[in-house]
Short mmCIF file of C-alpha atoms in Angstrom, two decimals:
data_model
loop_
_atom_site.label_atom_id
_atom_site.label_comp_id
_atom_site.label_asym_id
_atom_site.label_seq_id
_atom_site.Cartn_x
_atom_site.Cartn_y
_atom_site.Cartn_z
CA MET A 1 110.68 62.70 77.08
CA SER A 2 107.15 63.94 76.73
CA ARG A 3 106.82 67.61 76.21
CA LEU A 4 103.92 69.39 77.80
CA GLU A 5 101.74 71.13 75.32
CA LEU A 6 101.81 74.64 76.68
CA LEU A 7 99.62 76.07 73.96
CA THR A 8 97.16 73.86 72.12
CA PRO A 9 96.31 74.51 68.49
CA GLU A 10 92.95 75.87 69.65
CA GLY A 11 94.79 78.54 71.59
CA LEU A 12 94.26 77.19 75.12
CA ARG A 13 97.02 77.05 77.71
CA ILE A 14 97.54 74.48 80.43
CA ASP A 15 95.18 76.15 82.86
CA GLY A 16 92.57 76.80 80.21
CA ARG A 17 93.38 80.44 79.58
CA ARG A 18 93.74 82.13 76.23
CA ALA A 19 97.04 83.67 75.22
CA ASN A 20 96.15 87.19 76.31
CA GLU A 21 94.23 86.40 79.49
CA LEU A 22 95.45 87.38 82.92
CA ARG A 23 95.02 85.07 85.87
CA ARG A 24 92.35 86.00 88.35
CA ILE A 25 93.52 88.67 90.80
CA THR A 26 92.20 88.94 94.34
CA ALA A 27 93.55 91.80 96.43
CA LYS A 28 92.98 93.08 99.93
CA THR A 29 94.54 95.92 101.86
CA SER A 30 94.85 96.71 105.56
CA VAL A 31 95.11 93.10 106.57
CA PHE A 32 97.35 93.65 109.59
CA SER A 33 97.23 95.90 112.57
CA LYS A 34 100.92 96.28 113.36
CA ALA A 35 102.13 97.37 109.95
CA ASP A 36 101.47 100.90 108.76
CA GLY A 37 100.25 99.54 105.47
CA SER A 38 99.66 96.01 104.29
CA ALA A 39 98.26 94.19 101.30
CA TYR A 40 97.59 90.64 100.23
CA ILE A 41 97.43 89.66 96.58
CA GLU A 42 96.60 86.42 94.85
CA GLN A 43 97.35 86.19 91.16
CA GLY A 44 96.11 82.79 90.15
CA ASN A 45 97.86 80.51 92.62
CA THR A 46 100.68 82.85 93.50
CA LYS A 47 100.06 84.36 96.91
CA CYS A 48 102.02 87.35 98.12
CA LEU A 49 101.85 89.50 101.21
CA ALA A 50 103.35 92.97 101.59
CA ALA A 51 103.81 94.94 104.81
CA VAL A 52 105.03 98.53 104.86
CA TYR A 53 106.47 100.24 107.89
CA GLY A 54 107.20 103.88 107.57
CA PRO A 55 108.15 106.51 107.45
CA ARG A 56 109.96 105.75 110.65
CA GLU A 57 113.32 106.33 112.26
CA GLY A 58 116.02 104.48 110.43
CA ARG A 59 118.01 101.72 111.99
CA PHE A 60 121.41 103.09 111.16
CA ARG A 61 121.87 106.76 111.83
CA GLN A 62 124.83 107.08 109.48
CA GLN A 63 122.85 105.88 106.52
CA MET A 64 120.15 108.47 106.91
CA GLN A 65 120.04 111.15 104.29
CA SER A 66 119.09 114.68 105.18
CA ASP A 67 117.01 115.30 102.11
CA LEU A 68 115.52 111.94 101.19
CA ALA A 69 113.77 108.99 102.75
CA LEU A 70 115.64 105.71 102.60
CA LEU A 71 113.87 102.75 101.08
CA ASN A 72 114.55 99.25 102.34
CA VAL A 73 113.02 96.17 100.76
CA GLU A 74 113.16 92.63 102.10
CA PHE A 75 111.97 89.71 100.08
CA ASN A 76 111.21 86.39 101.71
CA VAL A 77 109.92 83.13 100.31
CA ALA A 78 108.21 80.77 102.74
CA PRO A 79 109.76 77.30 102.72
CA PHE A 80 106.42 75.65 101.95
CA SER A 81 105.66 77.86 98.99
CA THR A 82 107.41 75.86 96.32
CA SER A 83 106.64 72.30 95.37
CA GLU A 84 109.95 71.21 96.85
CA ARG A 85 110.78 72.58 100.22
CA LYS A 86 113.60 75.05 99.94
CA LYS A 87 114.64 76.94 102.98
CA ARG A 88 116.04 80.13 101.54
CA THR A 89 117.99 82.34 103.86
CA LYS A 90 117.31 86.03 103.73
CA ASN A 91 120.72 86.77 102.27
CA ASP A 92 120.29 84.43 99.41
CA LYS A 93 121.45 86.03 96.14
CA ARG A 94 118.17 85.49 94.38
CA SER A 95 116.19 87.09 97.17
CA LEU A 96 118.59 90.02 97.34
CA GLU A 97 118.32 90.48 93.60
CA MET A 98 114.53 90.55 93.76
CA ALA A 99 114.65 92.99 96.63
CA THR A 100 116.97 95.26 94.68
CA PHE A 101 114.71 95.21 91.62
CA ILE A 102 111.74 96.19 93.70
CA LYS A 103 113.66 98.87 95.54
CA GLN A 104 114.86 100.42 92.30
CA THR A 105 111.35 100.27 90.91
CA PHE A 106 109.85 102.22 93.78
CA GLU A 107 112.63 104.69 94.49
CA PRO A 108 111.69 107.11 91.72
CA VAL A 109 107.98 106.71 92.33
CA ILE A 110 107.80 107.46 96.04
CA LEU A 111 108.05 111.17 96.81
CA ARG A 112 111.03 110.67 99.03
CA ARG A 113 111.93 114.32 99.31
CA GLN A 114 108.83 114.87 101.36
CA LEU A 115 110.06 112.57 104.10
CA PRO A 116 113.69 113.37 104.79
CA ARG A 117 115.78 111.58 107.41
CA SER A 118 113.37 108.69 107.60
CA GLN A 119 113.20 105.10 106.45
CA ILE A 120 110.48 103.23 104.65
CA ASP A 121 110.57 99.44 104.99
CA ILE A 122 108.76 97.14 102.60
CA TYR A 123 108.57 93.48 103.58
CA LEU A 124 107.39 90.97 101.04
CA GLN A 125 106.47 87.40 101.76
CA ILE A 126 105.55 84.74 99.22
CA PHE A 127 103.24 82.00 100.41
CA GLN A 128 102.66 80.10 97.27
CA HIS A 129 104.89 80.17 94.25
CA ASP A 130 103.13 79.62 90.97
CA GLY A 131 105.04 81.89 88.64
CA GLY A 132 104.95 85.64 88.26
CA VAL A 133 106.51 86.31 91.63
CA LEU A 134 108.17 89.61 90.71
CA GLN A 135 104.99 91.08 89.28
CA CYS A 136 102.97 89.91 92.25
CA CYS A 137 105.42 91.50 94.67
CA ILE A 138 105.41 94.82 92.85
CA ASN A 139 101.62 94.91 92.80
CA ALA A 140 101.40 93.99 96.46
CA ALA A 141 104.02 96.59 97.39
CA THR A 142 102.09 99.28 95.50
CA MET A 143 98.90 98.51 97.38
CA ALA A 144 100.66 98.36 100.73
CA LEU A 145 102.41 101.69 100.13
CA ILE A 146 99.09 103.31 99.23
CA ASP A 147 97.53 101.75 102.31
CA ALA A 148 100.31 103.22 104.46
CA GLY A 149 99.61 106.64 103.03
CA ILE A 150 103.07 107.14 101.62
CA PRO A 151 103.02 109.77 98.86
CA MET A 152 103.67 108.38 95.39
CA ILE A 153 103.55 109.73 91.86
CA ASP A 154 101.37 106.93 90.59
CA TYR A 155 100.55 103.25 90.97
CA VAL A 156 103.19 100.81 89.80
CA CYS A 157 101.52 97.90 88.07
CA ALA A 158 103.52 94.95 86.85
CA CYS A 159 102.77 92.08 84.55
CA SER A 160 104.72 89.31 82.91
CA ALA A 161 104.50 88.05 79.38
CA GLY A 162 106.23 85.43 77.33
CA CYS A 163 106.33 83.73 74.02
CA ILE A 164 105.11 80.17 73.47
CA ASP A 165 105.45 78.73 69.98
CA LYS A 166 105.94 82.22 68.55
CA VAL A 167 102.68 83.43 70.14
CA PRO A 168 102.93 86.19 72.78
CA VAL A 169 101.19 85.06 75.97
CA LEU A 170 100.32 87.01 79.10
CA ASP A 171 100.98 86.20 82.75
CA LEU A 172 102.96 82.98 82.88
CA ASN A 173 102.44 80.44 85.60
CA ASN A 174 105.09 78.20 87.12
CA VAL A 175 104.82 75.36 84.61
CA GLU A 176 105.19 77.74 81.69
CA GLU A 177 108.08 79.54 83.37
CA SER A 178 110.01 76.36 84.08
CA SER A 179 109.82 75.13 80.49
CA ASP A 180 112.04 77.08 78.16
CA THR A 181 109.60 79.92 77.74
CA PRO A 182 111.16 83.36 77.40
CA GLU A 183 109.67 85.56 80.08
CA LEU A 184 109.55 89.31 80.33
CA THR A 185 108.28 91.32 83.29
CA VAL A 186 107.26 94.92 82.84
CA ALA A 187 106.25 97.48 85.47
CA VAL A 188 104.34 100.50 84.25
CA LEU A 189 103.04 103.75 85.71
CA PRO A 190 99.45 103.59 84.41
CA ARG A 191 98.61 107.26 84.14
CA THR A 192 101.45 108.13 81.85
CA GLY A 193 102.11 104.68 80.47
CA LYS A 194 105.79 105.06 81.29
CA VAL A 195 107.78 101.93 81.87
CA ASN A 196 109.50 101.65 85.22
CA LEU A 197 111.02 98.19 85.13
CA VAL A 198 111.77 95.68 82.41
CA GLU A 199 113.24 92.36 83.39
CA MET A 200 114.06 89.43 81.21
CA GLU A 201 116.53 86.65 81.83
CA SER A 202 115.82 84.34 78.93
CA ARG A 203 116.39 84.50 75.20
CA LEU A 204 113.82 86.14 73.04
CA HIS A 205 114.03 86.85 69.35
CA ILE A 206 114.29 90.58 68.74
CA GLU A 207 111.40 90.53 66.31
CA LYS A 208 109.14 89.28 69.06
CA LEU A 209 110.29 91.80 71.65
CA GLN A 210 107.95 94.57 70.57
CA SER A 211 104.78 92.48 70.64
CA VAL A 212 105.61 90.81 73.94
CA THR A 213 106.40 94.12 75.63
CA GLU A 214 103.21 95.66 74.34
CA LEU A 215 101.19 92.72 75.55
CA ALA A 216 102.77 93.01 78.99
CA SER A 217 101.99 96.73 79.12
CA GLN A 218 98.37 96.04 78.28
CA GLY A 219 98.34 93.45 81.03
CA CYS A 220 99.62 96.13 83.42
CA MET A 221 96.68 98.34 82.55
CA GLN A 222 94.27 95.52 83.34
CA VAL A 223 96.03 94.92 86.65
CA HIS A 224 95.76 98.62 87.40
CA LYS A 225 91.99 98.51 86.98
CA VAL A 226 91.68 95.74 89.54
CA LEU A 227 94.02 97.31 92.07
CA ASP A 228 92.43 100.71 91.71
CA SER A 229 88.93 99.37 92.32
CA VAL A 230 90.07 97.62 95.50
CA ILE A 231 91.78 100.75 96.81
CA ARG A 232 88.78 102.92 96.06
CA GLU A 233 86.43 100.48 97.76
CA ASN A 234 88.60 100.44 100.86
CA THR A 235 88.88 104.21 100.94
CA GLU A 236 85.12 104.61 100.66
CA TYR A 237 84.67 102.19 103.51
CA LEU A 238 87.15 104.14 105.61
CA ARG A 239 85.47 107.41 104.76
CA ASP A 240 82.06 106.03 105.72
CA ARG A 241 83.40 104.78 109.02
CA MET A 242 85.04 108.10 109.77
CA ASN A 243 81.88 110.01 109.09
CA ALA A 244 79.67 107.67 111.08
CA MET B 1 78.52 125.64 124.05
CA THR B 2 78.58 122.41 122.11
CA THR B 3 81.94 123.24 120.53
CA LEU B 4 83.40 123.80 123.99
CA GLU B 5 82.08 120.43 125.14
CA SER B 6 83.37 118.61 122.11
CA ASN B 7 86.73 120.30 122.57
CA ASN B 8 86.79 119.02 126.11
CA ASN B 9 85.94 115.52 124.94
CA ASN B 10 88.72 115.64 122.38
CA ASN B 11 91.16 116.77 125.03
CA ASN B 12 90.06 113.93 127.30
CA SER B 13 90.58 111.24 124.67
CA LYS B 14 93.96 112.72 123.75
CA SER B 15 95.04 112.78 127.37
CA PHE B 16 94.06 109.09 127.64
CA GLU B 17 96.44 108.24 124.84
CA VAL B 18 99.21 110.35 126.32
CA PHE B 19 98.72 108.69 129.69
CA HIS B 20 98.84 105.28 128.03
CA ARG B 21 102.14 106.18 126.44
CA ILE B 22 103.96 107.70 129.37
CA GLN B 23 102.61 105.51 132.16
CA PRO B 24 101.70 102.15 130.61
CA HIS B 25 101.90 100.29 133.93
CA GLU B 26 99.59 102.65 135.74
CA TYR B 27 97.20 102.71 132.78
CA LEU B 28 96.85 98.95 132.85
CA ARG B 29 96.64 98.83 136.63
CA ARG B 30 93.63 101.10 136.65
CA PHE B 31 91.79 98.72 134.35
CA LEU B 32 92.81 95.63 136.29
CA GLU B 33 91.50 97.11 139.53
CA HIS B 34 88.06 96.89 137.96
CA ASP B 35 88.66 93.38 136.65
CA ILE B 36 88.73 94.39 133.04
CA ARG B 37 91.39 94.92 130.40
CA PRO B 38 92.06 97.92 128.13
CA ASP B 39 90.69 96.11 125.09
CA GLY B 40 87.44 95.41 126.93
CA ARG B 41 88.01 91.74 127.69
CA LEU B 42 87.38 90.13 131.03
CA LEU B 43 90.46 88.69 132.70
CA ASP B 44 89.74 85.11 131.70
CA LYS B 45 88.60 85.66 128.12
CA PHE B 46 90.65 84.53 125.17
CA ARG B 47 90.55 86.56 121.99
CA LYS B 48 88.44 85.59 119.02
CA THR B 49 90.07 82.66 117.27
CA LEU B 50 89.70 81.77 113.60
CA ILE B 51 91.21 78.72 111.93
CA THR B 52 91.32 78.09 108.18
CA THR B 53 92.99 75.04 106.71
CA GLY B 54 94.20 74.05 103.29
CA SER B 55 94.88 77.47 101.83
CA ILE B 56 98.38 76.69 100.59
CA ALA B 57 98.27 74.21 97.75
CA THR B 58 102.02 73.67 97.49
CA ALA B 59 102.25 72.43 101.08
CA ASN B 60 101.11 68.94 102.08
CA SER B 61 98.93 70.58 104.67
CA SER B 62 98.49 74.12 105.87
CA ALA B 63 96.56 76.13 108.41
CA MET B 64 96.13 79.78 109.20
CA VAL B 65 95.20 80.91 112.68
CA ARG B 66 94.03 84.34 113.78
CA LEU B 67 94.14 84.82 117.52
CA GLY B 68 92.85 88.36 117.89
CA GLY B 69 95.51 90.34 116.04
CA THR B 70 98.17 87.63 116.04
CA THR B 71 98.12 85.89 112.68
CA VAL B 72 100.15 82.78 112.01
CA VAL B 73 100.40 80.48 108.97
CA CYS B 74 101.72 76.95 109.25
CA GLY B 75 102.74 74.94 106.21
CA ILE B 76 103.79 71.31 106.46
CA LYS B 77 105.93 69.68 103.83
CA ALA B 78 106.76 66.00 103.99
CA GLU B 79 110.03 64.62 102.72
CA VAL B 80 111.74 61.29 102.94
CA CYS B 81 115.01 60.69 104.69
CA GLU B 82 116.97 58.06 106.57
CA PRO B 83 116.04 57.57 110.18
CA HIS B 84 118.30 58.17 113.12
CA VAL B 85 120.55 55.23 113.92
CA GLU B 86 119.26 55.01 117.47
CA GLN B 87 115.58 55.26 116.51
CA PRO B 88 115.27 53.32 113.26
CA GLY B 89 111.50 53.21 113.34
CA GLN B 90 110.72 56.84 113.99
CA GLY B 91 110.27 59.78 111.72
CA TYR B 92 110.84 63.44 112.56
CA LEU B 93 108.78 66.52 113.09
CA VAL B 94 110.84 69.67 112.57
CA PRO B 95 109.01 72.82 113.65
CA ASN B 96 110.42 76.19 112.72
CA VAL B 97 108.83 79.43 113.85
CA GLU B 98 109.69 82.56 111.88
CA LEU B 99 109.24 85.99 113.39
CA SER B 100 110.27 88.43 110.71
CA PRO B 101 110.40 92.23 110.87
CA MET B 102 107.20 92.15 108.85
CA CYS B 103 105.05 91.08 111.74
CA SER B 104 106.03 93.75 114.22
CA PRO B 105 108.40 96.68 114.57
CA LYS B 106 109.84 94.87 117.60
CA PHE B 107 111.73 92.38 115.45
CA ARG B 108 114.67 93.51 113.43
CA ALA B 109 116.33 91.89 110.46
CA GLY B 110 119.15 89.49 111.18
CA PRO B 111 119.39 86.17 112.97
CA PRO B 112 116.11 84.69 114.25
CA PRO B 113 115.02 86.49 117.41
CA GLU B 114 115.13 84.72 120.74
CA LYS B 115 111.37 84.44 120.89
CA ALA B 116 111.25 82.51 117.63
CA GLN B 117 113.89 80.06 118.74
CA VAL B 118 112.26 79.54 122.12
CA THR B 119 108.89 78.89 120.52
CA SER B 120 110.35 76.46 117.97
CA GLU B 121 112.15 74.54 120.67
CA PHE B 122 109.06 74.48 122.88
CA ILE B 123 106.98 72.92 120.14
CA HIS B 124 109.72 70.47 119.24
CA GLN B 125 110.08 69.33 122.84
CA LEU B 126 106.34 69.04 123.22
CA PHE B 127 106.00 66.64 120.34
CA THR B 128 109.12 64.66 121.13
CA ASN B 129 108.48 64.11 124.81
CA SER B 130 104.76 63.71 125.25
CA ASP B 131 103.26 60.88 123.32
CA LEU B 132 100.97 63.08 121.26
CA PHE B 133 101.37 61.14 118.12
CA PRO B 134 103.54 58.14 117.58
CA LEU B 135 106.55 59.02 115.49
CA GLU B 136 106.45 55.39 114.42
CA SER B 137 103.53 56.24 112.17
CA LEU B 138 105.97 58.24 110.07
CA CYS B 139 108.05 55.19 109.35
CA ILE B 140 108.15 53.90 105.79
CA GLU B 141 110.56 51.09 106.32
CA GLN B 142 112.43 50.39 109.50
CA GLY B 143 116.01 51.55 109.32
CA LYS B 144 115.78 52.64 105.70
CA ALA B 145 113.32 55.42 105.11
CA VAL B 146 111.08 57.63 107.20
CA TRP B 147 108.97 60.69 106.66
CA VAL B 148 110.25 63.96 107.97
CA LEU B 149 107.63 66.65 108.43
CA TYR B 150 108.96 70.16 108.10
CA ALA B 151 106.49 72.47 109.80
CA ASP B 152 107.22 76.09 108.94
CA ILE B 153 105.23 78.50 111.01
CA VAL B 154 105.36 82.06 109.72
CA CYS B 155 104.03 84.88 111.84
CA LEU B 156 102.32 87.59 109.80
CA ASN B 157 101.14 89.93 112.51
CA TYR B 158 102.41 89.84 116.05
CA ASP B 159 100.03 90.91 118.79
CA GLY B 160 101.16 88.73 121.66
CA ASN B 161 100.84 85.05 122.52
CA ILE B 162 102.70 83.59 119.58
CA LEU B 163 103.02 80.27 121.39
CA ASP B 164 99.32 79.48 121.54
CA ALA B 165 98.77 80.56 117.97
CA SER B 166 101.73 78.57 116.60
CA LEU B 167 100.76 75.38 118.36
CA LEU B 168 97.17 75.78 117.25
CA ALA B 169 98.22 76.27 113.64
CA LEU B 170 100.55 73.29 113.75
CA THR B 171 97.92 71.05 115.33
CA ALA B 172 95.27 72.13 112.84
CA ALA B 173 97.62 71.49 109.93
CA LEU B 174 98.61 68.08 111.30
CA SER B 175 95.00 67.06 111.74
CA LYS B 176 94.39 67.64 108.03
CA LEU B 177 97.65 66.08 106.83
CA LYS B 178 97.47 63.27 104.32
CA LEU B 179 100.61 61.43 103.32
CA PRO B 180 100.96 59.32 100.18
CA LYS B 181 101.60 55.61 100.49
CA ALA B 182 105.30 55.00 100.12
CA GLU B 183 107.45 51.95 99.87
CA VAL B 184 111.09 51.27 99.39
CA SER B 185 111.76 49.48 96.14
CA GLU B 186 114.57 46.99 95.49
CA SER B 187 116.78 49.66 94.02
CA MET B 188 116.68 51.47 97.39
CA MET B 189 114.54 54.25 95.94
CA VAL B 190 111.43 55.31 97.72
CA GLU B 191 108.37 55.32 95.56
CA ALA B 192 105.37 57.24 96.66
CA ASP B 193 102.03 57.41 94.96
CA VAL B 194 101.81 61.20 95.12
CA SER B 195 98.59 61.45 93.18
CA ASN B 196 96.66 59.64 95.82
CA PRO B 197 97.52 60.70 99.36
CA THR B 198 95.43 58.42 101.48
CA GLN B 199 97.21 57.85 104.74
CA VAL B 200 95.45 60.17 107.12
CA PHE B 201 97.56 61.23 110.00
CA GLU B 202 96.11 60.10 113.29
CA MET B 203 96.42 62.49 116.17
CA LYS B 204 95.63 60.56 119.29
CA ARG B 205 95.35 63.58 121.49
CA ILE B 206 95.07 67.19 120.43
CA PRO B 207 97.34 69.48 122.47
CA ILE B 208 96.16 73.02 123.06
CA ALA B 209 98.33 75.63 124.70
CA SER B 210 96.93 78.35 126.94
CA THR B 211 99.17 81.18 127.97
CA PHE B 212 98.54 83.41 130.95
CA CYS B 213 100.17 86.57 132.15
CA VAL B 214 100.65 87.15 135.86
CA PHE B 215 100.41 90.57 137.42
CA GLN B 216 101.37 91.31 141.00
CA ASP B 217 99.81 94.66 141.63
CA PRO B 218 96.87 94.05 141.71
CA HIS B 219 96.98 90.26 141.75
CA ALA B 220 95.54 89.29 138.41
CA LEU B 221 95.83 86.43 135.98
CA LEU B 222 95.25 87.46 132.39
CA SER B 223 94.39 84.85 129.78
CA ASP B 224 95.83 85.27 126.31
CA PRO B 225 97.87 88.44 126.78
CA ASN B 226 98.19 90.78 123.82
CA GLU B 227 101.45 92.49 123.02
CA ALA B 228 101.01 95.40 125.41
CA GLU B 229 100.09 93.11 128.31
CA GLU B 230 102.96 90.76 127.53
CA THR B 231 105.56 93.50 127.84
CA LEU B 232 104.10 94.76 131.10
CA GLY B 233 103.47 91.41 132.76
CA LYS B 234 105.71 90.07 135.46
CA GLU B 235 105.54 86.46 134.42
CA MET B 236 104.09 84.22 131.74
CA VAL B 237 102.73 80.76 132.40
CA THR B 238 101.87 78.35 129.61
CA VAL B 239 99.86 75.21 130.14
CA VAL B 240 99.43 72.61 127.39
CA MET B 241 96.51 70.26 127.88
CA ASP B 242 94.90 67.72 125.68
CA THR B 243 91.32 66.72 124.98
CA GLN B 244 91.50 63.79 127.37
CA GLY B 245 92.06 66.15 130.26
CA GLN B 246 95.71 65.39 130.68
CA VAL B 247 98.40 67.98 131.15
CA CYS B 248 101.10 67.62 128.52
CA HIS B 249 103.36 70.46 129.43
CA VAL B 250 103.64 73.25 131.96
CA TYR B 251 105.98 76.12 131.33
CA LYS B 252 106.85 78.85 133.73
CA ASN B 253 110.27 80.23 133.18
CA GLY B 254 111.16 81.12 136.72
CA GLY B 255 110.68 84.88 136.83
CA HIS B 256 108.32 85.72 139.63
CA SER B 257 106.95 83.28 142.17
CA ILE B 258 103.23 82.55 142.02
CA ASP B 259 100.65 80.95 144.26
CA THR B 260 99.58 77.36 143.79
CA GLN B 261 96.02 78.69 143.67
CA VAL B 262 96.97 80.75 140.64
CA LEU B 263 98.38 77.66 138.98
CA LYS B 264 95.12 75.81 139.67
CA THR B 265 93.21 78.61 137.96
CA CYS B 266 95.54 78.26 135.00
CA PHE B 267 94.69 74.59 134.69
CA GLU B 268 90.97 75.23 134.97
CA ARG B 269 90.98 77.94 132.32
CA GLY B 270 93.31 75.83 130.19
CA MET B 271 90.86 72.94 130.27
CA GLU B 272 87.98 75.11 129.10
CA ARG B 273 90.08 76.55 126.33
CA THR B 274 91.24 73.10 125.21
CA LYS B 275 87.67 71.90 124.82
CA GLU B 276 86.69 74.96 122.78
CA MET B 277 89.71 74.78 120.52
CA ALA B 278 89.45 71.05 119.93
CA THR B 279 85.93 71.56 118.52
CA LEU B 280 87.17 74.45 116.42
CA ILE B 281 89.96 72.36 114.93
CA GLN B 282 87.61 69.55 114.09
CA GLU B 283 85.25 71.95 112.37
CA ALA B 284 87.98 73.70 110.38
#
């Protein structure tokens, strides 16, 4: 069985990146008219769309809380997004797990006390799956929430990192994820540097944990720069149109 | 003086919005009396249409269509399976339209909404009944293996007329579909040369759907209704025509009765639209 060389001796990965290089990020906000806020992100070949509706009246009256806004996240993978067609139902355990991660990531960041008795819905859709889905979703959700004007403490920027042949690498793609590469996803609040989410399902030697986590955090800062520039550009455009 | 005037103007624009909210029928009627629609279109104008193909690399073929605000993505994945016993030489096309809560606040989470199921079935019937492309071309080996094309159509933003947009996306994706050459080996395994997809899918005729909304008071026929017009309209008529000038499918679900003259207008407008869209698909 031939083993793919994920990291050549010269330090190049399968797609030609170096160990600490992020994939190219393209981001756009306000892509749809019906949603209160929307964003589209491409990280390498992973394409993710986020739509935010809210704050709006909740669906179930009994679940409404008198002092907080309720956050509801739905995660959906399009059947044509993976190399083998997999029609995942919405209530699939994996999808629910992802949705819960994202919900728990954003609950402390959104200033929910300012919007009591309401519901904020975040819908995430993956169009192309090439690794780094959780980080892509978190980044897209952040941009969509900002686009919807929902008050938050800070951006939430996420990045994944792993360890190939004892070398920490940043932002794994699908091929690297499917081989036995340990993968760690970290979501960070850039202004304070505080970590919001850490997710790892594989085995990683404890001595490597520190360096991989640090690398991921640095990746988050780079992601933050990109997202912030897109948001600022959009806001300037809006401001110019308003003043015109 | 100027502040007073601008205050008045503000009040006027606010009262427009209030009127639109509390009396949507009357609001639309006032526009229709002057042969124009609230978004500025003439009654027979379709919204600006954009088609992009090939954006999804994991799908065998993909297309994204923007019909005004309605945005739809279609991804086609081809798999191999055994053919139906009664049709051993035919493959399948399985369309599936998804209308999730993401695209509009109208749709709630849960089982697929009625509209999605109706649209999926419409497209399925269209391809099965009219001879748009021969399902025999999907056959790998008679009785043993055929291609099944799963067409997943995901709506991203819903602003009316999902039917036209879905069919357009599916047709555009099919026109760019390339399947690998496959053959059944002795061990009953199907081998396909995935690295070199050469078999271009031939669409004999390109079907284009045109949907119209019928209003009774005043008598008006609106092409390509947006969401607001759809909810207010008395009746929807869809006409599917192909580039050779033939009618593939007419759909009017029996709500309100309409004039034959109105139906004729539908066909005429449908023909124009078909010609425009066919060129757009070929250029995409």
